[in-house]
Coordinates of C-alpha atoms and ligand atoms in Angstrom, one line a residue:
M217 CA -71.3 -57.4 124.0
G218 CA -67.5 -57.4 125.0
G219 CA -64.5 -55.3 123.6
K220 CA -64.4 -55.1 119.9
L221 CA -61.4 -54.4 117.6
I222 CA -62.2 -52.3 114.6
V223 CA -59.3 -51.8 112.1
F224 CA -58.9 -49.4 109.4
E225 CA -56.8 -50.1 106.5
G226 CA -55.9 -48.8 103.0
V227 CA -53.1 -47.2 101.0
E228 CA -51.2 -43.8 102.2
G229 CA -53.6 -41.1 102.6
C230 CA -56.7 -43.1 102.2
G231 CA -58.2 -41.0 105.0
K232 CA -58.0 -43.3 108.0
T233 CA -56.9 -40.8 110.5
T234 CA -59.7 -38.4 109.6
Q235 CA -62.4 -41.2 109.3
I236 CA -61.3 -42.6 113.1
Q237 CA -61.4 -39.1 114.7
Q238 CA -64.9 -38.5 113.3
L239 CA -66.2 -42.1 113.9
R240 CA -64.8 -41.8 117.5
E241 CA -66.6 -38.6 118.3
W242 CA -70.0 -40.2 116.8
L243 CA -69.6 -43.5 119.0
Q244 CA -68.8 -41.5 122.0
S245 CA -71.9 -39.3 121.6
V246 CA -74.0 -42.5 120.8
Y247 CA -72.7 -44.3 123.9
S248 CA -72.5 -41.4 126.5
Q249 CA -76.4 -41.3 126.0
A250 CA -77.0 -45.1 126.5
A251 CA -74.2 -47.0 128.3
P252 CA -70.5 -45.9 129.3
I253 CA -68.6 -48.0 126.8
P254 CA -65.1 -46.6 126.3
V255 CA -64.2 -45.9 122.6
V256 CA -60.4 -45.7 122.2
A257 CA -58.3 -45.0 119.2
S258 CA -54.6 -46.3 118.5
H259 CA -52.5 -47.0 115.6
E260 CA -49.6 -49.0 114.3
P261 CA -46.7 -48.5 113.9
G262 CA -46.3 -46.4 117.1
G263 CA -49.2 -47.0 119.4
T264 CA -46.9 -47.6 122.4
E265 CA -43.4 -45.8 123.8
L266 CA -41.5 -48.7 122.3
G267 CA -43.6 -48.6 119.0
L268 CA -42.7 -44.6 118.8
K269 CA -39.2 -45.5 118.7
L270 CA -39.6 -48.3 116.1
R271 CA -41.7 -45.9 114.1
S272 CA -39.1 -43.3 113.9
L273 CA -36.7 -46.0 112.7
L274 CA -39.2 -47.4 110.2
L275 CA -40.6 -44.0 108.8
G276 CA -37.6 -41.6 108.6
D277 CA -37.0 -39.6 105.8
G278 CA -35.0 -42.4 104.0
T279 CA -31.7 -40.7 104.1
G280 CA -30.0 -43.2 106.3
K281 CA -28.6 -46.5 105.4
P282 CA -31.3 -48.7 103.6
I283 CA -33.4 -51.0 105.9
H284 CA -33.4 -54.7 104.7
D285 CA -36.8 -55.9 103.6
S286 CA -36.6 -58.7 106.4
A287 CA -35.4 -56.2 108.9
E288 CA -38.5 -54.0 108.3
L289 CA -40.8 -56.9 108.5
L290 CA -39.5 -58.0 111.9
L291 CA -39.8 -54.2 113.2
F292 CA -43.4 -54.1 112.2
A293 CA -44.0 -57.4 113.8
A294 CA -42.2 -56.0 117.0
D295 CA -44.3 -52.9 117.0
R296 CA -47.4 -55.0 116.8
A297 CA -46.4 -57.6 119.5
Q298 CA -45.9 -54.8 121.9
H299 CA -49.1 -53.1 120.8
V300 CA -51.4 -56.0 121.3
E301 CA -49.9 -56.7 124.8
E302 CA -49.7 -53.2 126.0
V303 CA -52.9 -51.6 124.3
L304 CA -55.1 -53.8 122.6
K305 CA -55.8 -56.7 124.9
P306 CA -56.1 -54.7 128.0
Q307 CA -58.4 -52.2 126.3
L308 CA -60.6 -55.0 124.9
A309 CA -60.7 -56.8 128.3
L310 CA -62.1 -53.6 129.6
G311 CA -64.9 -53.9 127.0
A312 CA -63.6 -51.0 125.0
I313 CA -64.5 -50.3 121.2
V314 CA -60.9 -49.9 119.9
L315 CA -60.5 -48.0 116.4
C316 CA -57.0 -49.1 115.2
D317 CA -55.3 -47.3 112.4
R318 CA -53.4 -50.2 110.6
Y319 CA -53.1 -53.9 111.7
T320 CA -52.0 -57.4 110.3
D321 CA -53.5 -56.4 106.8
S322 CA -51.0 -53.8 106.4
T323 CA -48.0 -56.3 106.8
V324 CA -49.5 -58.4 104.3
A325 CA -50.4 -55.6 101.7
Y326 CA -47.0 -53.7 102.2
Q327 CA -44.2 -56.3 103.1
G328 CA -46.2 -59.2 101.3
Y329 CA -47.5 -57.6 98.1
G330 CA -45.3 -54.4 98.1
R331 CA -42.1 -55.8 99.0
G332 CA -42.6 -59.4 97.7
L333 CA -41.8 -61.2 101.0
S334 CA -43.4 -64.7 101.6
L335 CA -47.0 -64.4 102.4
P336 CA -47.0 -67.7 104.5
L337 CA -44.1 -66.3 106.7
I338 CA -45.9 -62.9 107.2
D339 CA -49.1 -64.9 108.4
R340 CA -46.9 -66.9 110.8
L341 CA -45.2 -63.7 112.2
N342 CA -48.7 -61.8 112.3
S343 CA -49.8 -64.7 114.5
I344 CA -47.0 -64.7 116.6
A345 CA -47.2 -61.0 117.1
T346 CA -51.0 -60.9 117.8
G347 CA -51.0 -64.1 119.9
G348 CA -54.2 -64.8 117.6
L349 CA -56.0 -61.6 118.2
E350 CA -57.9 -60.8 115.0
S351 CA -60.0 -57.9 114.2
D352 CA -63.7 -58.3 114.7
L353 CA -64.3 -55.8 111.7
T354 CA -61.7 -54.2 109.2
I355 CA -62.9 -51.2 107.1
W356 CA -60.9 -50.9 104.0
L357 CA -60.8 -47.3 102.6
D358 CA -60.5 -48.0 98.9
V359 CA -59.1 -45.1 96.9
D360 CA -56.8 -45.1 93.7
V361 CA -53.1 -44.6 94.7
E362 CA -52.9 -41.8 92.2
V363 CA -55.5 -39.9 94.3
S364 CA -54.3 -40.7 97.6
L365 CA -50.7 -39.9 97.1
V366 CA -51.6 -36.4 95.8
R367 CA -53.3 -36.1 99.2
T368 CA -50.2 -37.0 101.3
R369 CA -47.9 -35.2 99.0
G370 CA -49.7 -32.1 99.8
R371 CA -48.5 -32.4 103.4
G372 CA -44.9 -31.8 102.6
V373 CA -41.9 -34.1 103.3
A374 CA -42.6 -37.7 102.5
D375 CA -41.6 -40.6 104.8
R376 CA -39.3 -43.6 103.7
I377 CA -42.4 -45.6 102.5
E378 CA -44.4 -42.8 101.1
Q379 CA -41.3 -42.2 98.9
E380 CA -41.7 -45.7 97.3
T381 CA -42.4 -46.0 93.7
L382 CA -45.9 -45.7 92.2
A383 CA -45.6 -49.5 91.0
F384 CA -44.9 -50.3 94.7
H385 CA -48.1 -48.6 95.9
R386 CA -49.9 -50.3 93.2
R387 CA -49.1 -53.7 94.4
V388 CA -50.0 -52.7 97.9
Q389 CA -53.5 -51.5 96.6
Q390 CA -53.6 -55.1 94.6
G391 CA -52.7 -56.7 98.2
Y392 CA -55.8 -55.0 99.9
T393 CA -58.1 -56.1 96.9
Q394 CA -56.9 -59.7 97.2
L395 CA -57.3 -59.6 101.0
A396 CA -60.9 -58.3 100.7
Q397 CA -61.7 -61.0 98.4
T398 CA -60.2 -63.7 100.6
H399 CA -62.0 -62.5 103.9
P400 CA -65.4 -60.9 102.8
K401 CA -66.9 -61.1 106.1
R402 CA -64.0 -59.6 108.1
I403 CA -63.1 -56.8 105.7
V404 CA -65.7 -54.3 104.3
R405 CA -64.8 -52.2 101.6
V406 CA -65.7 -48.5 101.7
D407 CA -65.5 -46.1 98.6
A408 CA -63.0 -43.6 99.9
S409 CA -62.8 -41.5 96.6
L410 CA -65.9 -39.6 98.0
S411 CA -65.9 -36.5 100.2
E412 CA -65.1 -36.8 103.9
A413 CA -68.6 -36.7 105.0
D414 CA -70.0 -39.2 102.5
V415 CA -67.3 -41.7 103.6
Q416 CA -68.1 -41.2 107.1
Q417 CA -71.7 -41.7 106.4
Q418 CA -70.9 -45.1 104.8
I419 CA -68.7 -46.2 107.8
Q420 CA -71.4 -45.2 110.3
A421 CA -73.9 -47.2 108.4
I422 CA -71.7 -50.4 108.5
L423 CA -71.1 -49.8 112.3
A424 CA -74.6 -49.4 113.1
Q425 CA -75.5 -52.7 111.5
R426 CA -72.6 -54.5 113.1
L427 CA -73.2 -53.1 116.6
A428 CA -76.8 -54.1 116.2
Q429 CA -75.6 -57.9 115.6
W430 CA -73.1 -57.7 118.3
N431 CA -75.6 -56.1 120.7
E432 CA -78.2 -58.9 120.2
G433 CA -79.4 -59.8 123.5
H434 CA -78.0 -56.8 125.3
R435 CA -81.1 -54.5 125.3
V436 CA -79.6 -51.7 127.3
L437 CA -77.1 -50.8 124.6
P438 CA -77.8 -48.8 121.6
F439 CA -78.0 -50.7 118.2
S440 CA -80.0 -53.3 119.7
E441 CA -83.1 -54.5 117.9
S442 CA -85.1 -51.6 119.2
G443 CA -82.8 -49.2 117.2
A444 CA -80.1 -46.4 118.2
Ligands
T5A178 N1 -46.8 -50.0 107.4 C1 -47.3 -50.1 108.5 C2 -46.2 -51.2 106.7 O1 -45.5 -51.0 105.7 N2 -46.5 -52.4 107.3 C3 -47.2 -52.5 108.4 O2 -47.4 -53.7 109.0 C4 -47.7 -51.1 109.0 C5 -48.6 -51.3 110.3 C6 -47.6 -45.9 108.5 C7 -46.6 -46.4 107.2 O3 -46.3 -47.7 107.6 C8 -46.5 -48.8 106.5 C9 -47.7 -48.2 106.0 C10 -47.3 -46.7 106.0 O4 -46.5 -46.5 104.9 P1 -48.4 -43.5 108.7 O5 -47.8 -42.1 108.8 O6 -49.2 -43.9 109.8 O7 -47.5 -44.4 108.3 O8 -49.2 -43.5 107.3 P2 -50.7 -43.8 106.8 O9 -51.0 -44.9 107.9 O10 -50.6 -44.1 105.4 O11 -51.4 -42.5 107.5 P3 -51.5 -41.2 106.6 O12 -51.8 -40.0 107.7 O13 -50.6 -41.0 105.6 O14 -52.9 -41.4 106.0 P4 -54.3 -41.6 106.5 O15 -54.5 -41.5 107.8 O16 -55.1 -42.7 105.7 O17 -55.1 -40.4 105.8 P5 -55.6 -38.9 106.5 O18 -56.7 -39.0 107.1 O19 -54.4 -38.4 107.4 O20 -55.8 -37.9 105.1 C11 -54.6 -37.7 104.3 C12 -55.0 -36.3 103.6 O21 -56.0 -36.4 102.8 C13 -57.3 -35.6 103.2 C14 -56.9 -35.2 104.7 O22 -57.4 -34.0 104.9 C15 -55.4 -35.2 104.7 O23 -54.8 -33.9 104.3 N3 -58.5 -36.3 103.2 C16 -59.3 -36.0 102.1 N4 -59.3 -35.2 101.0 C17 -60.3 -35.5 100.0 N5 -61.4 -36.3 100.4 C18 -61.4 -37.2 101.3 N6 -62.5 -38.2 101.5 C19 -60.4 -37.2 102.4 N7 -60.0 -37.9 103.4 C20 -58.8 -37.2 103.9

């Protein structure tokens, strides 16, 4: 089948961390029974040692000097460039299924739609940072920002971006809606307003279908035409 990059996207607190953890356990149990395919989880920003330093600059509590929008964009791009080279490409080359919390669409939604920076410029930076590596599948956890912000604010201190206005987060949400319309094959919407278990069920159904497609001709793997 070859390595696969599966990305999770959405507004703050849409449930990516929760769902990735559960999906990873499910995939590991499925693959441990059939074929030893590594399933790894990573995230942006902060999936590397350098990225962790960039993450703390980007997502502090917002009390320092303001970060200019274009500086913010370049810091996210730097984090991605390092992550692609240090983690994503090597893991995919080993044949792993990589579950990644945020990737290029986050920059389009947050810096493009949220901050209002140039979308063609962001596409170009994304292409430089990724060296052309695109996700094989992007799961968009779609939930109203009013609901998701209540979830994140229940956790205590909000980071610099969580502290943005409701209007900002609504523009980000609009960005994801637009991205899903533009890339209907790559981006699959999941209703993330449901319970954690129901959201996970939707995701597993999507993955089972995609893995069956990807495994065509590889009969030893689960999710081949003979079923999981
Ligand atoms: N960013 C990132 C950019 O601006 N540009 C970029 O290019 C990139 C890559 C990342 C920030 O950086 C920005 C976007 C972000 O602002 P982060 O800390 O990684 O910062 O923030 P998030 O990615 O938003 O991660 P969160 O942890 O805040 O949210 P998750 O992972 O989506 O949600 P999760 O699973 O932690 O759940 C949040 C809470 O909701 C509950 C959970 O138990 C938890 O308490 N929950 C549910 N409750 C009810 N029903 C459900 N279905 C639930 N699912 C989860």
